[in-house]
XYZ file of C-alpha atoms in Angstrom:
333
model
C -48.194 -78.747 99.722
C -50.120 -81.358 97.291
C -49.947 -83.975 100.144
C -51.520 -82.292 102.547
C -54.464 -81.442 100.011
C -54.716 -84.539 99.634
C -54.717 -85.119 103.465
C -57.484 -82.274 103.678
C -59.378 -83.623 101.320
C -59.418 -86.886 103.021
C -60.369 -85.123 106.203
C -63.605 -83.778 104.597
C -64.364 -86.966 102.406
C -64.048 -89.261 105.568
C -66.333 -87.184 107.625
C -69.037 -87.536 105.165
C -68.342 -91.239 104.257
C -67.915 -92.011 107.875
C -71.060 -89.923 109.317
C -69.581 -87.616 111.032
C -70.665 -84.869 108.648
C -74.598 -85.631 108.150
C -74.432 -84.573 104.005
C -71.636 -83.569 101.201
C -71.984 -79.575 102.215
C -69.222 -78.779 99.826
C -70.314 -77.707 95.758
C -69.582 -80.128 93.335
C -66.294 -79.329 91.660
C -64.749 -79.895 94.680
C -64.813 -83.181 94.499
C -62.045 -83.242 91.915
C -59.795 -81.281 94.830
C -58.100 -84.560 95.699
C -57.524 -85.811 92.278
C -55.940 -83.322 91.116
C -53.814 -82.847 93.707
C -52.452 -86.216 92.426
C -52.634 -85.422 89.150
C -49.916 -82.209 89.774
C -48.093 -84.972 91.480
C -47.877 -86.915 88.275
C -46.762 -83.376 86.563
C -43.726 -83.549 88.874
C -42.965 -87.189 88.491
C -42.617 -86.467 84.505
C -40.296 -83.714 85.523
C -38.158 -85.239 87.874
C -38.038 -89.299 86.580
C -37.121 -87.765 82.705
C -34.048 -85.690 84.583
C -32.900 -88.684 86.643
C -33.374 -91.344 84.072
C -31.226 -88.918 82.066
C -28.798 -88.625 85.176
C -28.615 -92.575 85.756
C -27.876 -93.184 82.579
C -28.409 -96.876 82.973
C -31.901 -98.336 83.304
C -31.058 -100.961 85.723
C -29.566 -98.430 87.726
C -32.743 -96.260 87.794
C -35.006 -98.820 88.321
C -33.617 -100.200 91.565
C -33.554 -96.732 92.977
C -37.067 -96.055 91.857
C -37.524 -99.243 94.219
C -35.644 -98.430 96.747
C -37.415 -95.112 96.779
C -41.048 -96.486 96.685
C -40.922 -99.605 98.452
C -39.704 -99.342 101.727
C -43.012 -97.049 103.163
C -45.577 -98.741 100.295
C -43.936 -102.363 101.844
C -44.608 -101.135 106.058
C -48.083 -99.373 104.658
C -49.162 -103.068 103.194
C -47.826 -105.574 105.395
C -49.665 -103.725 108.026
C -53.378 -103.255 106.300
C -52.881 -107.346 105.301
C -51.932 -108.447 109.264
C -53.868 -105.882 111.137
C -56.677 -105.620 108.721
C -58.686 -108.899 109.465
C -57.955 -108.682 113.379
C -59.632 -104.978 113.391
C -62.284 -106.211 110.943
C -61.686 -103.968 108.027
C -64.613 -104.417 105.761
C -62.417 -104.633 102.860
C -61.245 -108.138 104.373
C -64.862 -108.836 104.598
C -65.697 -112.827 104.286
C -63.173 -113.420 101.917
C -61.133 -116.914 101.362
C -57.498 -117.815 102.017
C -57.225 -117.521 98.079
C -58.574 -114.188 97.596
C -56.499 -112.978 100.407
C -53.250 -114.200 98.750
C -54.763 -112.489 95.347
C -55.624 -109.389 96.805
C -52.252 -109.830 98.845
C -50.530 -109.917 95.755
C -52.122 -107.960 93.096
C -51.873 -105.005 95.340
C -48.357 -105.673 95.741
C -47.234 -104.928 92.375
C -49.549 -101.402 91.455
C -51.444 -103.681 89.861
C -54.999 -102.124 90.857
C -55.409 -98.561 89.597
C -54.890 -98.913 86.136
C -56.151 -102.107 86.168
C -60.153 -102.747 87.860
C -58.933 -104.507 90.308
C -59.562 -104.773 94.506
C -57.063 -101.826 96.088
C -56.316 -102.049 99.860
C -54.535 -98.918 99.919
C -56.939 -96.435 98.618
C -54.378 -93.530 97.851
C -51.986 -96.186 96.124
C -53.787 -96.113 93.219
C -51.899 -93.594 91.959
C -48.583 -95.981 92.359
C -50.106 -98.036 89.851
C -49.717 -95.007 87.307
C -46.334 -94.198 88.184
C -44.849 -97.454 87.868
C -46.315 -98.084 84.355
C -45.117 -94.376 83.409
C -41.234 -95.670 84.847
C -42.116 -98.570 82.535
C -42.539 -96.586 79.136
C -40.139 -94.364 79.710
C -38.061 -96.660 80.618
C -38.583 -98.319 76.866
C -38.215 -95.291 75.520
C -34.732 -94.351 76.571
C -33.806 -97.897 76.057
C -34.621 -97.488 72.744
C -33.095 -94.215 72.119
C -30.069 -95.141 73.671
C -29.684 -98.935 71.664
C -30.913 -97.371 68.029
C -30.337 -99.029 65.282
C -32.810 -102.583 64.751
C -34.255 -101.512 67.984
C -36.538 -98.753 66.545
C -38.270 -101.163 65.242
C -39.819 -101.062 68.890
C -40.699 -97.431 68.694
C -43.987 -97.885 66.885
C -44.854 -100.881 68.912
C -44.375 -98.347 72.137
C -46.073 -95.641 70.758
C -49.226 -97.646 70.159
C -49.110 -99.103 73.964
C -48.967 -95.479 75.078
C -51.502 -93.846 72.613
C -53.726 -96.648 73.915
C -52.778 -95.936 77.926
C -53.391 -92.270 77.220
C -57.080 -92.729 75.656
C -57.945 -95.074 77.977
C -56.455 -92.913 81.278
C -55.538 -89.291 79.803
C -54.500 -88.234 83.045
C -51.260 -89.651 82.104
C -51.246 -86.436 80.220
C -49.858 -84.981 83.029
C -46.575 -86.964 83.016
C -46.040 -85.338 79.789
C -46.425 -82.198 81.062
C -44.156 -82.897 83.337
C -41.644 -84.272 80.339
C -41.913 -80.732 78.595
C -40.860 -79.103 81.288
C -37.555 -81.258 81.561
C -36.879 -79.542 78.021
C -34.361 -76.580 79.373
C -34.358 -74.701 75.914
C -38.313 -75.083 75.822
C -38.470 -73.404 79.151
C -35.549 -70.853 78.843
C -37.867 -69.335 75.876
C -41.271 -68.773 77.566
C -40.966 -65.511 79.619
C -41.851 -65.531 83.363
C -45.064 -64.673 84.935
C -46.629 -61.799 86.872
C -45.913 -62.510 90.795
C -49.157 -63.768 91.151
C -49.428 -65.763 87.982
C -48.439 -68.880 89.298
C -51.400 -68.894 91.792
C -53.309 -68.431 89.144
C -52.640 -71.025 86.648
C -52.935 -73.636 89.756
C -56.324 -72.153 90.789
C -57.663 -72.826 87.176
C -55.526 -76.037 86.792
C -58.337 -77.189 89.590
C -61.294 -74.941 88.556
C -60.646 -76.004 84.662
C -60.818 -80.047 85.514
C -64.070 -79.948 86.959
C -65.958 -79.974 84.039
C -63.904 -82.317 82.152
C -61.095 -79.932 80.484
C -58.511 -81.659 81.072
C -56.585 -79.860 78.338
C -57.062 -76.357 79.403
C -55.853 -77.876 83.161
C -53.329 -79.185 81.549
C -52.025 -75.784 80.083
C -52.404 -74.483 83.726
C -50.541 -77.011 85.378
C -47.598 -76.054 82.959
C -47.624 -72.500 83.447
C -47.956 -73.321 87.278
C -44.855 -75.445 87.381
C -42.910 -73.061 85.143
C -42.948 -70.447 87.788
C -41.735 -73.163 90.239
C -38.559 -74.223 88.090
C -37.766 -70.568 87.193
C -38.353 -69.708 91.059
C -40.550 -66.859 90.615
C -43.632 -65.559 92.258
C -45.673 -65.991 95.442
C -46.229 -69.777 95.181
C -42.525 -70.358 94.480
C -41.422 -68.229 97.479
C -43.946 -69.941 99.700
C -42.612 -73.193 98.541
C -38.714 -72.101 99.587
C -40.320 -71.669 103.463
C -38.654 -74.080 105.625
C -42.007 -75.764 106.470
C -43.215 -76.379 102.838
C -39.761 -77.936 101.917
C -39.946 -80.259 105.403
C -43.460 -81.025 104.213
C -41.952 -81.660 100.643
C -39.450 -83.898 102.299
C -41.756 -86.197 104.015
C -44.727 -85.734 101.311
C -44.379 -89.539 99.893
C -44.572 -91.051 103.802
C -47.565 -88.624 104.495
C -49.393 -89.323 101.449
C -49.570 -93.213 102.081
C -49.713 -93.347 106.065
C -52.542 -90.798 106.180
C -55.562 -92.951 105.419
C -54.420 -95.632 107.864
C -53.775 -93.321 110.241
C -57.621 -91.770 109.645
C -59.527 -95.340 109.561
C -58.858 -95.909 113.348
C -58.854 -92.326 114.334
C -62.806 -92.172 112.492
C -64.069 -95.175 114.584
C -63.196 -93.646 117.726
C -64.552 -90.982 117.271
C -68.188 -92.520 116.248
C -67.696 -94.505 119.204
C -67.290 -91.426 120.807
C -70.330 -89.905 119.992
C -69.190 -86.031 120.144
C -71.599 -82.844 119.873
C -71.910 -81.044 116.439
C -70.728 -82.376 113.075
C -68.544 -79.184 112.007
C -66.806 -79.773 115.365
C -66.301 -83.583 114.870
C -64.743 -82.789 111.601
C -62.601 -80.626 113.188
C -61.099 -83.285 115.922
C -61.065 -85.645 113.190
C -58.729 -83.382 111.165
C -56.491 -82.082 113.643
C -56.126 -85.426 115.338
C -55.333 -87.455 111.964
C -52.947 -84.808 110.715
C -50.976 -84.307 113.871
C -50.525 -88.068 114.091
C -49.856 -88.289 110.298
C -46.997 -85.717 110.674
C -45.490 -87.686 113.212
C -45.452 -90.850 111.761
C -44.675 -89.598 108.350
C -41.968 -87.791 109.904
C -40.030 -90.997 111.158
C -41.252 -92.923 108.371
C -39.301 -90.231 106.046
C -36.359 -90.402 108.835
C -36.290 -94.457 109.051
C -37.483 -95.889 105.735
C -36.888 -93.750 103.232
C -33.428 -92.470 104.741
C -31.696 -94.770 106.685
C -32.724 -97.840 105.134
C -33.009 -96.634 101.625
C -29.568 -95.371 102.135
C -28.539 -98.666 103.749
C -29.673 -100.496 100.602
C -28.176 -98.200 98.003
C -24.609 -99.280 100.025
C -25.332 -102.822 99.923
C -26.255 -102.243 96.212
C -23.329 -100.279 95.271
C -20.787 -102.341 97.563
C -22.081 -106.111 95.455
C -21.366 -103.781 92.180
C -17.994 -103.129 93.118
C -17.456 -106.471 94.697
C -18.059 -108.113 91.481
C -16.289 -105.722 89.401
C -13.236 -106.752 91.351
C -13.857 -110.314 90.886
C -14.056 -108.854 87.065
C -10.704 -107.775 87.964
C -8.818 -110.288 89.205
C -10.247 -113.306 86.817
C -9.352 -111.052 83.856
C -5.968 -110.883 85.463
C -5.698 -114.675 85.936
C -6.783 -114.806 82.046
């Protein structure tokens, strides 16, 4: 459901950007639509990366099927922008050097832009750059918690670098949300909401971050997911459809393909030249989503399936190749 906000969001922000709506007829506080749509993204990442750090167990572990879950469509996604981008004459490849190239090449292969001011190629990857340094600190965190002893003399060190993340972005906020509502005895206590109270808290989770209150959206944005993990109400039954949980399924590949898919759909349309705005918008939409589904749906299928799956084997199968070489020197010992 959040990635295709995000996708309708695009399909309304593109029209403007790219002229084929004449002026921005939407009111102001929709503009933070798409961003927050992100941000209840992050709310879920807290939720779900706390639960399978805690399932893991071992940080190593984690980490290499955090990559293994993020790389394989961010990896296709970049490769592509970077060979096909200069050929098709991308402006964001505009007259720059063999250096910057490599920079750009580089910098945007490691999350770094986002929460650092830096060029991004993928504009909806951005929000990779949050969730890696959020796998990062709590990542230290659990390290920490887990080693004790001398090394809590970290903790304060840790704290500090997240106080400081948190001023400087507090939309990392919302990966503490999402923290909170790992906490099983803090949600067993706080009673569920009318059928329609779910709705809504994620109505004012976007109405209430318009103007800046991120705190009260916050609040919402709790309350929301609360009647998601407890299963109750209308959003939560909507959610259980078998559309929303196919969309749920191929969310990540839709979220990142979308925007490439939309660049080249945009220009030929403009090329195109078609009659009315409102009904340009409307190609443009229907046409980028329908391809975006596709592609996102053997991008889910391919990448983040079969090859994830094929890497987890090769993973697991050189862990219990060396443990058996463990084995037998021991044995020759």
């Amino acid at each position: 459901m959040l990635a295709l906000s995000v996708v309708l969001y695009h399909v309304y922000t593109g029209s403007v950007d790219g002229n084929i709506l004449k002026q921005d007829y939407l009111p102001k506080f929709t503009s933070t639509f798409g961003p927050m749509a992100v941000n209840l993204f992050f709310v879920i990442s807290g939720y779900l990366i706390t639960k399978s750090l805690i399932k893991h167990q071992y940080i190593k572990r984690f980490a290499l099927d955090r990559v293994i879950r993020i790389y394989p469509v961010f990896l296709t996604v970049h490769l592509l922008i970077f060979a096909i981008g200069p050929i098709v004459k991308y402006s964001w490849f505009a007259n720059i050097s063999l250096i910057s190239y490599a920079y750009y090449f580089f910098v945007n292969l490691f999350f770094l832009p986002g929460l650092l001011d830096l060029p991004i190629s993928q504009i909806v990857a951005w929000s990779l750059s949050y969730e890696a340094a959020f796998y990062i600190m709590i990542c230290f965190y659990y390290f920490i918690y887990r080693k004790k002893g001398i090394w809590y003399l970290l903790l304060p060190v840790i704290l500090i670098i997240s106080c400081y993340l948190v001023y400087k972005h507090p939309i990392f906020l919302f990966f503490i949300v999402g923290i909170l509502l790992s906490w099983n005895q803090l949600i067993s206590h706080i009673p569920s909401l009318t059928k329609i109270g779910g709705l809504v808290f994620l109505l004012l989770s976007y109405i209430l971050y318009y103007p800046g209150f991120i705190y009260g959206s916050l609040v919402a944005a709790f309350f929301f997911f609360h009647s998601i993990i407890k299963e109750y109400g209308m959003v939560s039954a909507l959610l259980s459809t078998r559309i929303f949980g196919y969309l749920g399924k191929i969310s990540y590949s839709l979220y990142l393909w979308h925007t490439f898919v939309m660049y080249p759909v945009k220009r030929l349309l403009l090329k195109l030249q078609l009659p009315g705005e409102w009904l340009g918008m409307i190609i443009f939409g229907l046409v980028s989503i329908v391809i975006s589904l596709l592609i996102s749906h053997y991008s889910y299928k391919i990448l983040e399936v079969k090859l994830a799956n094929r890497l987890k084997r090769s993973l697991a199968g050189n862990r219990d190749q060396k443990q058996k070489t463990l084995v037998v020197a021991e044995k020759s010992v």
